[in-house]
XYZ file of C-alpha atoms in Angstrom:
742
model
C -21.097 6.532 -5.827
C -19.314 6.283 -2.492
C -16.551 4.222 -0.958
C -16.265 3.078 2.648
C -13.751 1.036 4.631
C -15.217 -1.201 7.331
C -12.969 -3.031 9.831
C -14.313 -6.530 10.528
C -13.858 -8.602 13.669
C -14.112 -12.376 13.779
C -12.499 -13.446 10.488
C -10.109 -16.293 11.223
C -8.847 -17.386 7.813
C -8.885 -16.598 4.108
C -12.186 -18.397 3.527
C -13.855 -16.069 6.061
C -12.765 -13.094 3.996
C -13.905 -14.690 0.751
C -17.415 -15.475 2.009
C -17.769 -11.963 3.442
C -16.668 -10.470 0.150
C -19.252 -12.529 -1.737
C -21.974 -11.552 0.728
C -21.266 -7.860 0.121
C -20.977 -8.243 -3.640
C -24.378 -9.942 -3.747
C -26.106 -6.910 -2.211
C -28.023 -4.733 -4.653
C -26.286 -1.376 -5.040
C -22.779 -2.676 -4.267
C -20.554 -2.028 -7.273
C -17.370 -3.542 -5.886
C -16.334 -5.166 -2.627
C -12.933 -6.301 -1.441
C -12.226 -7.969 1.903
C -8.587 -8.102 3.008
C -7.842 -10.883 5.490
C -4.456 -9.443 6.523
C -5.895 -6.071 7.539
C -9.352 -7.461 8.436
C -11.140 -4.733 6.504
C -13.776 -4.516 3.806
C -13.569 -1.816 1.149
C -16.921 -1.277 -0.536
C -17.904 0.928 -3.456
C -21.658 1.394 -3.539
C -24.541 3.432 -4.915
C -25.971 5.287 -1.924
C -29.298 5.654 -3.763
C -29.724 1.867 -3.587
C -28.046 0.858 -0.314
C -26.856 2.628 2.822
C -23.958 2.012 5.191
C -26.168 0.401 7.804
C -27.259 -2.238 5.297
C -23.631 -2.954 4.439
C -22.827 -3.450 8.120
C -25.855 -5.714 8.491
C -24.736 -7.804 5.512
C -21.459 -8.453 7.331
C -23.335 -9.396 10.519
C -25.672 -11.684 8.593
C -22.606 -13.437 7.239
C -21.484 -14.153 10.794
C -18.898 -11.438 11.426
C -18.934 -8.115 13.225
C -18.097 -4.697 11.773
C -16.008 -2.718 14.267
C -18.199 0.239 15.144
C -17.045 2.775 17.694
C -16.095 6.403 18.054
C -12.807 7.357 16.455
C -10.414 10.271 16.577
C -10.902 13.082 14.128
C -7.803 12.191 12.178
C -8.219 8.455 11.780
C -9.790 8.843 8.371
C -7.938 8.737 5.075
C -9.356 11.925 3.602
C -12.103 13.164 1.362
C -11.569 10.580 -1.345
C -13.270 7.979 0.832
C -16.161 7.758 3.202
C -14.513 7.647 6.592
C -14.740 7.660 10.349
C -16.988 10.686 10.626
C -19.972 9.005 8.937
C -22.774 7.388 10.880
C -23.145 3.653 10.549
C -25.859 1.732 12.378
C -25.976 4.267 15.181
C -22.229 4.419 15.650
C -19.185 5.552 13.753
C -16.872 3.325 11.804
C -13.137 3.188 12.259
C -11.266 3.167 9.009
C -7.858 3.469 10.543
C -5.515 0.893 9.165
C -5.161 -2.031 11.482
C -6.053 -0.389 14.810
C -8.761 -2.936 15.490
C -6.280 -5.785 15.026
C -5.090 -5.197 18.580
C -8.094 -7.102 19.880
C -6.021 -10.303 19.455
C -9.166 -12.375 19.090
C -8.265 -15.690 20.706
C -6.228 -15.114 23.869
C -4.289 -12.431 25.725
C -0.984 -12.888 27.520
C -2.602 -13.636 30.891
C -4.890 -16.261 29.380
C -1.973 -17.838 27.544
C -0.016 -18.186 30.810
C -2.973 -19.806 32.607
C -3.526 -22.194 29.708
C 0.184 -23.096 29.709
C -0.024 -24.040 33.396
C -3.049 -26.246 32.747
C -1.245 -28.099 29.980
C 1.632 -29.230 32.278
C 0.002 -32.524 33.357
C -0.814 -33.293 29.709
C 2.807 -32.758 28.684
C 4.031 -34.984 31.535
C 1.648 -37.710 30.390
C 3.597 -37.980 27.138
C 6.648 -39.220 29.100
C 5.491 -40.630 32.441
C 2.229 -41.649 34.076
C 2.570 -40.826 37.821
C 0.710 -43.207 40.122
C -1.195 -40.813 42.393
C -4.140 -43.025 43.180
C -7.525 -43.855 41.743
C -10.673 -41.759 41.210
C -13.933 -43.630 40.453
C -11.940 -46.665 39.489
C -9.768 -44.826 36.982
C -6.145 -43.627 37.327
C -6.257 -40.228 39.043
C -3.627 -38.762 36.712
C -5.759 -39.605 33.655
C -8.775 -38.051 35.355
C -6.648 -34.912 35.901
C -5.711 -35.037 32.210
C -9.394 -35.311 31.311
C -10.327 -32.235 33.348
C -7.383 -30.190 32.007
C -8.089 -31.183 28.401
C -11.815 -30.415 28.641
C -11.110 -27.017 30.181
C -8.462 -26.179 27.575
C -10.556 -27.304 24.620
C -13.890 -26.099 25.985
C -12.928 -22.751 27.489
C -9.647 -21.613 25.959
C -10.637 -23.029 22.592
C -14.111 -21.473 22.692
C -13.344 -18.920 19.988
C -12.574 -21.733 17.559
C -15.845 -23.444 18.410
C -17.816 -20.214 18.182
C -16.382 -19.701 14.708
C -17.270 -23.253 13.754
C -20.874 -22.822 14.914
C -21.126 -19.584 13.000
C -19.909 -21.272 9.827
C -22.246 -24.234 10.299
C -25.217 -21.869 10.568
C -24.270 -20.586 7.131
C -23.472 -24.092 5.820
C -19.776 -23.328 5.466
C -16.469 -24.522 6.882
C -13.259 -22.704 7.722
C -10.082 -23.094 9.775
C -12.108 -23.091 13.002
C -14.055 -26.063 11.683
C -10.824 -28.041 11.283
C -9.766 -27.205 14.837
C -13.144 -27.967 16.439
C -13.620 -31.246 14.589
C -10.023 -32.298 15.221
C -9.702 -31.487 18.919
C -13.331 -32.427 19.601
C -12.886 -35.853 18.038
C -9.727 -36.561 20.037
C -11.347 -35.328 23.272
C -14.636 -37.206 22.895
C -12.964 -40.453 21.909
C -10.441 -40.211 24.757
C -13.241 -39.546 27.252
C -15.121 -42.625 26.000
C -11.956 -44.750 26.033
C -11.223 -43.780 29.650
C -14.815 -44.561 30.645
C -14.635 -47.931 28.830
C -11.403 -48.882 30.578
C -9.234 -48.551 27.442
C -6.602 -46.318 29.056
C -4.051 -47.105 26.347
C -6.262 -45.401 23.719
C -6.691 -41.977 25.352
C -5.246 -38.879 23.662
C -6.096 -36.072 26.073
C -2.636 -34.556 25.536
C -3.305 -34.359 21.792
C -6.432 -32.211 22.225
C -5.029 -29.986 24.996
C -1.544 -29.373 23.631
C -2.897 -28.653 20.142
C -5.086 -25.887 21.605
C -2.062 -24.386 23.386
C 0.016 -24.390 20.208
C -2.799 -22.841 18.189
C -3.412 -20.153 20.815
C 0.308 -19.369 20.923
C 0.351 -19.147 17.135
C -2.656 -16.816 17.099
C -1.132 -14.657 19.833
C 2.134 -14.307 17.918
C 0.225 -13.778 14.677
C -1.701 -10.862 16.201
C 1.560 -9.272 17.377
C 3.181 -9.735 13.971
C 0.154 -8.241 12.242
C 0.469 -5.137 14.379
C 4.146 -4.878 13.433
C 3.277 -5.369 9.761
C 0.829 -2.461 9.893
C 3.034 -0.255 12.094
C 4.264 1.993 9.277
C 0.726 2.637 8.071
C -0.499 3.203 11.625
C 2.304 5.732 12.064
C 0.946 7.735 9.120
C -2.439 7.987 10.794
C -0.933 9.358 14.001
C 1.047 12.157 12.379
C -1.618 14.865 12.320
C -1.111 17.818 14.650
C -3.359 17.824 17.712
C -3.977 21.595 17.812
C -3.390 24.833 15.905
C -2.559 28.364 17.157
C -5.104 30.404 15.196
C -4.558 34.183 15.119
C -7.531 36.303 16.182
C -8.398 39.798 14.938
C -6.762 41.427 17.973
C -3.443 39.698 17.257
C -3.691 37.107 20.037
C -3.839 33.367 19.393
C -6.312 30.680 20.368
C -5.647 26.939 20.396
C -8.172 25.137 18.194
C -8.709 21.711 16.693
C -7.087 21.660 13.199
C -10.387 20.243 11.915
C -12.041 23.580 12.653
C -9.706 25.572 10.400
C -11.016 27.076 7.163
C -9.266 28.381 4.067
C -7.830 31.824 4.788
C -7.255 31.335 8.522
C -3.885 32.508 9.812
C -2.023 30.260 12.252
C 1.171 30.727 14.224
C 3.527 27.755 14.031
C 6.081 27.641 16.826
C 9.520 25.992 16.713
C 9.453 22.205 17.048
C 5.706 21.862 16.431
C 3.906 19.855 13.782
C 2.318 22.078 11.156
C -1.462 21.810 11.655
C -2.572 21.884 7.996
C -1.346 22.621 4.474
C -0.798 26.278 3.746
C 1.521 29.087 2.684
C 4.141 30.948 4.699
C 3.130 34.626 4.884
C 5.556 35.851 7.545
C 8.776 34.462 8.992
C 11.340 31.920 7.850
C 12.292 28.462 9.048
C 13.457 25.014 7.994
C 11.001 22.126 7.981
C 11.495 18.383 8.282
C 9.396 16.991 5.405
C 10.695 13.421 5.711
C 7.181 12.080 6.399
C 6.275 13.213 2.870
C 9.464 12.683 0.904
C 11.519 10.233 2.948
C 14.410 12.725 2.781
C 15.938 13.594 6.192
C 17.445 16.970 5.223
C 15.243 19.905 6.370
C 13.866 22.198 3.656
C 14.289 25.980 3.969
C 10.993 27.906 3.860
C 10.376 31.622 3.369
C 7.375 33.846 2.677
C 5.375 32.505 -0.256
C 6.547 28.899 0.115
C 4.123 26.004 0.558
C 4.178 23.969 3.752
C 2.394 20.733 4.507
C 0.398 19.559 7.494
C 2.050 17.074 9.900
C 5.575 18.024 8.811
C 7.778 19.256 11.673
C 8.839 22.891 12.032
C 12.462 23.623 12.863
C 13.833 26.474 14.957
C 11.974 29.415 13.413
C 8.434 30.600 14.104
C 6.243 31.657 11.184
C 2.688 32.578 10.242
C 0.777 30.233 7.993
C -2.231 30.976 5.780
C -4.486 27.905 5.444
C -4.976 26.927 1.779
C -6.931 23.649 2.037
C -9.821 22.291 4.048
C -9.267 19.655 6.762
C -9.250 16.205 5.206
C -7.683 17.494 1.977
C -4.066 17.788 3.084
C -1.083 16.088 1.469
C -1.026 13.600 4.357
C -4.700 12.795 3.831
C -3.975 12.170 0.159
C -1.114 9.851 1.108
C -3.261 7.895 3.557
C -6.028 7.644 0.948
C -3.481 6.292 -1.531
C -2.227 3.703 0.955
C -5.791 2.711 1.855
C -6.554 2.194 -1.831
C -3.462 0.023 -2.307
C -4.530 -2.196 0.592
C -8.077 -2.460 -0.729
C -7.078 -3.850 -4.132
C -5.994 -7.397 -4.880
C -3.072 -8.368 -7.059
C -3.567 -11.101 -9.686
C -1.699 -13.681 -7.606
C -3.881 -12.931 -4.577
C -7.026 -13.608 -6.582
C -5.658 -17.023 -7.551
C -4.868 -17.829 -3.921
C -8.398 -16.777 -2.925
C -9.867 -19.320 -5.344
C -7.697 -22.054 -3.838
C -8.548 -21.008 -0.282
C -12.288 -21.099 -0.991
C -12.189 -24.873 -1.591
C -9.309 -25.732 0.720
C -11.195 -26.531 3.941
C -13.806 -28.862 2.371
C -11.018 -30.777 0.602
C -9.074 -31.154 3.864
C -12.165 -32.464 5.667
C -12.692 -34.963 2.841
C -9.044 -36.118 3.061
C -9.367 -36.538 6.839
C -12.531 -38.612 6.409
C -10.894 -40.814 3.764
C -7.852 -41.249 6.018
C -10.068 -42.255 8.964
C -11.971 -44.855 6.923
C -8.804 -46.173 5.269
C -7.081 -46.752 8.609
C -10.112 -48.586 9.948
C -10.188 -50.797 6.846
C -6.482 -51.510 7.321
C -7.183 -52.822 10.789
C -6.175 -49.863 12.931
C -7.995 -49.280 16.193
C -10.775 -46.724 16.268
C -8.613 -44.462 18.441
C -5.614 -44.633 16.096
C -7.833 -43.911 13.077
C -9.178 -40.829 14.842
C -5.662 -39.739 15.772
C -4.497 -39.857 12.141
C -7.600 -38.007 10.936
C -7.093 -35.370 13.628
C -3.515 -34.866 12.424
C -4.814 -34.202 8.897
C -7.337 -31.668 10.156
C -4.899 -29.866 12.414
C -1.888 -29.616 10.095
C -3.939 -27.848 7.399
C -3.641 -24.076 7.626
C -5.554 -21.844 5.220
C -4.494 -18.823 7.313
C -0.964 -18.861 5.946
C -2.235 -18.920 2.368
C -4.644 -16.085 3.090
C -1.898 -13.956 4.646
C 0.853 -14.700 2.126
C 0.085 -11.947 -0.377
C -1.741 -9.210 1.591
C 0.765 -9.314 4.459
C 3.669 -8.698 2.088
C 1.780 -5.914 0.312
C 0.871 -4.326 3.655
C 4.500 -4.291 4.814
C 5.809 -3.218 1.404
C 3.284 -0.405 1.137
C 4.132 0.847 4.625
C 7.885 0.628 4.032
C 7.486 2.558 0.795
C 5.373 5.279 2.421
C 8.121 5.883 4.996
C 10.591 6.494 2.153
C 8.289 8.739 0.128
C 7.221 5.992 -2.305
C 3.467 5.531 -2.490
C 2.006 2.337 -3.874
C -1.358 3.172 -5.428
C -2.224 -0.351 -6.503
C -1.107 -3.710 -5.108
C -0.694 -5.034 -8.663
C 2.129 -2.508 -9.178
C 4.337 -4.455 -6.795
C 3.793 -7.522 -8.939
C 4.264 -5.653 -12.249
C 7.702 -4.340 -11.283
C 9.332 -7.744 -10.960
C 10.033 -8.019 -14.703
C 10.968 -4.413 -15.468
C 14.098 -4.310 -17.627
C 13.883 -0.751 -18.947
C 13.123 2.565 -17.258
C 12.182 5.488 -19.495
C 12.474 8.954 -17.952
C 10.693 12.119 -18.960
C 13.217 14.979 -18.985
C 11.702 18.211 -17.706
C 10.854 18.072 -14.011
C 11.878 14.424 -13.741
C 15.609 14.298 -14.463
C 15.939 18.081 -14.533
C 14.860 20.691 -12.006
C 11.912 21.774 -14.145
C 12.910 25.402 -13.578
C 14.722 26.513 -16.752
C 16.393 29.912 -16.938
C 17.062 32.014 -20.034
C 20.754 31.864 -20.930
C 20.862 33.506 -24.372
C 18.822 36.215 -26.123
C 19.995 36.590 -29.737
C 18.017 39.034 -31.865
C 18.201 39.120 -35.648
C 18.017 42.933 -35.716
C 20.213 43.679 -32.718
C 17.388 44.708 -30.380
C 17.283 42.072 -27.642
C 14.653 43.932 -25.603
C 12.149 43.937 -28.486
C 12.703 40.210 -29.013
C 12.237 39.452 -25.311
C 9.168 41.723 -25.005
C 7.379 39.911 -27.881
C 8.280 36.517 -26.386
C 7.167 37.478 -22.892
C 3.885 38.891 -24.178
C 3.074 35.547 -25.836
C 4.280 33.449 -22.893
C 2.133 35.382 -20.407
C -0.816 33.165 -21.355
C 1.187 29.899 -21.307
C 1.751 27.492 -18.411
C 4.834 25.797 -19.878
C 7.993 25.834 -17.676
C 9.815 27.718 -20.442
C 7.191 30.470 -20.183
C 8.199 31.103 -16.589
C 11.830 31.421 -17.653
C 11.033 33.924 -20.427
C 8.788 36.008 -18.163
C 11.465 36.081 -15.458
C 14.049 37.284 -17.984
C 11.706 40.042 -19.210
C 10.923 41.093 -15.651
C 14.630 41.296 -14.844
C 14.947 43.871 -17.629
C 11.744 45.684 -16.526
C 10.123 45.076 -19.924
C 6.387 45.732 -20.105
C 4.262 43.071 -21.810
C 2.153 43.899 -24.831
C -1.541 42.947 -25.140
C -2.128 39.676 -27.037
C -5.306 38.523 -28.812
C -6.286 35.301 -30.606
C -3.825 33.314 -28.497
C -3.499 29.601 -29.313
C -1.082 26.784 -28.573
C 0.083 23.951 -30.814
C 0.991 21.057 -28.460
C 4.614 20.093 -28.703
C 5.413 22.873 -31.193
C 4.784 26.387 -29.886
C 2.341 29.252 -29.437
C 0.903 32.022 -31.573
C -1.018 35.256 -31.007
C -1.768 38.683 -32.449
C 0.188 41.698 -31.149
C -0.598 45.162 -32.542
C -2.604 43.514 -35.362
C 0.405 41.425 -36.397
C 0.905 37.673 -35.977
C 3.569 36.641 -33.479
C 4.986 33.097 -33.192
C 7.201 31.443 -30.577
C 8.279 27.818 -30.526
C 10.532 25.220 -32.086
C 12.591 26.583 -34.990
C 11.547 23.531 -37.042
C 7.929 24.653 -36.676
C 8.403 28.399 -37.209
C 10.969 28.560 -40.051
C 8.785 26.776 -42.658
C 5.892 29.097 -41.769
C 7.866 32.301 -42.410
C 10.139 30.920 -45.116
C 13.320 31.433 -43.096
C 16.477 29.326 -43.201
C 17.982 27.418 -40.275
C 20.250 29.488 -38.067
C 23.726 27.952 -37.495
C 23.600 28.980 -33.829
C 20.767 26.554 -33.121
C 22.882 23.390 -33.213
C 25.629 25.073 -31.199
C 23.163 26.045 -28.445
C 21.548 22.621 -28.437
C 24.905 20.890 -28.201
C 25.326 22.780 -24.914
C 22.101 21.128 -23.608
C 20.032 24.257 -24.129
C 16.461 24.441 -25.395
C 16.126 26.847 -28.294
C 13.010 28.904 -29.107
C 12.593 30.893 -32.290
C 10.487 34.067 -32.405
C 8.778 35.482 -35.495
C 6.762 38.693 -35.834
C 4.749 39.863 -38.811
C 6.114 37.009 -40.937
C 9.766 37.818 -40.187
C 12.379 36.051 -38.080
C 13.068 38.145 -34.956
C 15.609 36.025 -33.111
C 16.408 33.095 -30.815
C 15.993 32.601 -27.088
C 17.839 29.747 -25.363
C 17.042 28.378 -21.922
C 18.652 25.693 -19.838
C 17.159 23.374 -17.265
C 19.837 21.946 -14.980
C 19.798 18.213 -14.187
C 18.820 17.316 -10.630
C 21.746 16.794 -8.300
C 21.034 13.084 -7.863
C 20.026 12.285 -11.454
C 23.407 10.731 -12.291
C 23.208 8.533 -9.184
C 19.707 7.405 -10.204
C 20.906 6.244 -13.637
C 23.993 4.574 -12.171
C 21.887 2.664 -9.611
C 19.455 1.391 -12.250
C 22.316 0.195 -14.444
C 23.793 -1.654 -11.464
C 20.413 -3.402 -11.118
C 20.693 -4.583 -14.737
C 18.014 -2.171 -15.958
C 18.366 -0.241 -19.223
C 17.563 3.495 -19.118
C 16.229 5.882 -21.753
C 15.352 9.578 -22.035
C 12.026 10.513 -23.622
C 11.377 14.186 -24.354
C 9.744 16.631 -26.706
C 12.966 18.629 -26.843
C 15.298 18.581 -29.846
C 17.561 15.608 -30.540
C 20.731 17.621 -29.962
C 19.586 19.039 -26.609
C 18.271 15.674 -25.452
C 21.534 13.929 -26.394
C 23.559 16.544 -24.522
C 21.467 16.037 -21.365
C 21.542 12.244 -21.733
C 25.316 12.201 -22.169
C 25.810 14.235 -18.983
C 23.678 11.719 -17.063
C 25.054 8.511 -18.585
C 21.934 7.585 -20.589
C 22.628 5.981 -23.969
C 19.100 5.666 -25.420
C 17.552 8.998 -26.442
C 13.990 9.370 -27.749
C 13.605 13.045 -28.629
C 11.213 15.386 -30.432
C 8.205 13.370 -29.254
C 4.894 15.143 -28.660
C 2.995 14.529 -25.374
C 0.425 12.437 -27.258
C 3.160 10.488 -29.025
C 4.928 9.364 -25.860
C 2.469 6.515 -25.322
C 3.183 5.270 -28.865
C 6.920 5.255 -28.114
C 6.324 3.198 -24.967
C 4.154 0.808 -26.992
C 6.912 0.376 -29.605
C 9.434 -0.461 -26.866
C 7.030 -3.039 -25.455
C 6.764 -4.554 -28.937
C 10.534 -5.129 -28.700
C 9.908 -7.395 -25.664
C 10.848 -4.661 -23.222
C 9.007 -4.480 -19.889
C 8.928 -0.731 -19.452
C 8.600 1.516 -16.436
C 7.945 5.147 -17.297
C 8.835 7.945 -14.882
C 7.042 11.247 -15.450
C 5.236 14.093 -13.751
C 1.789 12.477 -13.950
C 0.143 15.359 -15.829
C 1.132 15.751 -19.492
C 2.785 12.325 -19.260
C -0.471 10.596 -18.292
C -0.835 8.584 -21.564
C 2.729 7.243 -21.286
C 2.261 6.399 -17.603
C -0.912 4.498 -18.434
C 0.653 2.639 -21.386
C 3.772 1.505 -19.532
C 3.998 -1.776 -17.642
C 4.741 0.249 -14.518
C 3.877 3.939 -14.251
C 5.968 5.882 -11.729
C 4.637 9.406 -11.222
C 6.587 12.272 -9.697
C 4.163 13.885 -7.269
C 4.196 16.466 -4.510
C 1.540 17.522 -2.047
C -2.050 16.961 -3.056
C -0.942 16.061 -6.611
C -0.664 12.578 -5.139
C -4.428 12.255 -5.301
C -4.539 12.748 -9.067
C -1.248 11.217 -10.185
C -1.707 8.681 -12.954
C 1.128 6.349 -12.008
C 0.770 3.076 -10.149
C 3.639 4.235 -7.933
C 4.063 7.839 -6.805
C 7.415 9.332 -5.816
C 7.130 12.161 -3.302
C 9.662 14.973 -3.396
C 10.750 14.360 -6.985
C 14.101 12.618 -6.471
C 14.772 10.332 -9.485
C 16.799 7.982 -7.258
C 13.494 6.872 -5.765
C 12.600 5.241 -9.093
C 15.295 2.649 -8.420
C 14.161 2.358 -4.805
C 10.564 1.866 -5.945
C 11.563 -0.972 -8.269
C 13.730 -2.501 -5.541
C 10.787 -2.276 -3.112
C 8.534 -3.933 -5.670
C 11.001 -6.738 -6.283
C 11.508 -7.331 -2.565
C 7.753 -7.415 -2.004
C 7.016 -9.807 -4.832
C 9.913 -12.032 -3.794
C 8.420 -12.131 -0.289
C 5.007 -13.021 -1.763
C 6.531 -15.952 -3.654
C 8.417 -17.107 -0.560
C 5.276 -16.778 1.560
C 3.211 -18.798 -0.890
C 5.933 -21.434 -1.049
C 5.986 -21.863 2.720
C 2.209 -21.690 2.992
C 1.756 -24.439 0.430
C 4.741 -26.560 1.489
C 3.298 -26.913 5.005
C 0.206 -28.461 3.513
C 1.748 -30.339 0.582
C 4.110 -32.144 2.943
C 2.104 -32.105 6.166
C -1.275 -33.395 4.970
C 0.076 -36.563 3.254
C 2.355 -37.299 6.244
C -0.601 -36.933 8.594
C -2.852 -39.096 6.422
C -0.179 -41.823 6.329
C 0.114 -41.770 10.108
C 3.642 -40.327 10.057
C 2.810 -37.053 11.791
C 1.799 -36.807 15.432
C -1.240 -34.504 15.876
C 0.706 -32.463 18.430
C 3.460 -31.675 15.917
C 0.746 -31.014 13.341
C -0.687 -28.393 15.690
C 2.747 -26.850 16.157
C 3.256 -26.664 12.386
C -0.157 -25.093 11.861
C 0.390 -22.569 14.649
C 3.647 -21.300 13.242
C 2.856 -21.372 9.526
C 1.058 -18.018 9.705
C 3.732 -16.582 11.996
C 6.477 -17.574 9.543
C 4.625 -15.904 6.672
C 4.221 -12.678 8.647
C 7.825 -12.745 9.876
C 9.081 -13.182 6.331
C 6.949 -10.238 5.207
C 8.467 -8.024 7.904
C 11.896 -8.588 6.321
C 10.826 -6.226 3.519
C 10.789 -3.263 5.906
C 14.156 -4.218 7.390
C 15.803 -4.535 3.976
C 14.430 -1.177 2.797
C 16.040 0.730 5.675
């Protein structure tokens, strides 16, 4: 199975995207196809054993549109999770970069728009005065000038509309172009006949010509707004470094393409440069601006052994970097792949709009035909009946409906990426609108995830023996507490003992055999019943101080207690306060003891505590909250919290680096700041509010405009103006999301 993104040129409205999507889905070997009208791209999942990329491109051509095939830069692709720009397609290479092909404009450039505006001047004047400048072939010269201007405007400057109409007719379909061609063509042909027949009072050359100008202006502005809407995503694609200083065996450097680097290469990174690829600092120290990953402007200090990420910006220090990933597998590539995926999926509301759009144009044509016949039956002149029908055709705008949802998602996704919030699925932005409770995992989410041992209390007075047994068991564990115990043992220079028959009991503890004797480490509630020991009064005292307590047993006897503490993140209190201000309830969900969890929750201002829950039981807790009519967002690390993230109404995963690619959540927070959970929900609410506003304006244009036009209350020229700016208003409203998230 493979996935490919194919930019498509020539789609002019939502129905174009829908028919292209159906054409791809009908091909044998295509598992899933999605065509996004806002970004003008098709995302196709297919079985390469049954169909190749060339056949996919041909399917788009056969449907009447053109895949954008040309050479691309080495870093325009989203990464290894997708087929991308480096793959051959029909003898050329495909560009999967988000929105770059939208710059083609499609209908008219600025120069053409100026020329067309000059040509329309006599048509505009004809609406107010009719200058007497003589006669040509027995007809008023000014009307003959209007005829020539209108034919040139409709025939030449409107040719893209007519080309689209012809393309749709060949496939027995209709779209926005059909409405324009039929509308302006009808007005132009009738006016030409009326002038020839001496019925000068029934000519409407200005209607046809001015409508084309308005539509071209609308399309020109729409193209510019689309580029603005995709600017944040385009910025991601341009962040990769252009070269790397690779160290040679003799100690000198050579400048190479970052794509040529392999794991293990050593590169010199100079002050002020972009880091060429993900790696590890092996020599030197510096501070690095990682805002493109995390959205946080404060530089991060880096020393030997620290990870660094490609495309982040080095500060004032030079350092040597060891490459740890292959090109195309960097954190930035994972981010771009995530954004690409979000743009290639449709939210539930978008699917509904698609169904409406698919039947919209035929219904409008039917209404225009009924209006034309009705006006004739009511005694209107043939010219007036045509004028009213033209108004119906021109005021209808399926473009605005097609752009309403994807444009908002595109802007919202880009705005989130700039702030370190990655939207993995467009439906997440819709899901967040009703969230009234946010449940946080504790370790690594609200706390630093780096606990340190604070107390070593042995039952027999030998703290070193207690710590040596604990460290020997923890050496085989990956739990954060294991790191703390090992660090404490190392600080005392305690040698670890060999362990056999190691096993872990999820959510409880670990066991192993040391010197032929069973050793246990874990929750006191798990260990004490096993060895027949009584509760130690120190346990509650330690837990009340927000410490996690581990009991250690050896050879069936209680050896002692080890307490560790994981400090809350500096901005955790602010995160809880912000969510409360938004009217959202917060809760803490952890496997830690009730006393420890309550102590942490109290320090952060959280009132609901759900403690002593195993990793597998977290999903059940989320389900029980949902049964209480709560719409729950869960914030966790995306690994052991995967079931809870999947069960929640909105999963928000804490991710860093390439973990983004495997995070379970619908939203991914880079850098780990819990305050971004509130920002993510705010982003989601802003985006969905924009979608609702866009759909309102898209539909209101038609709900009001079409009846007014059919009743003869809307001049075709004003209908053209309304149609031209409906899409622009939808895009402009979507851009407000980015402004409000700054």
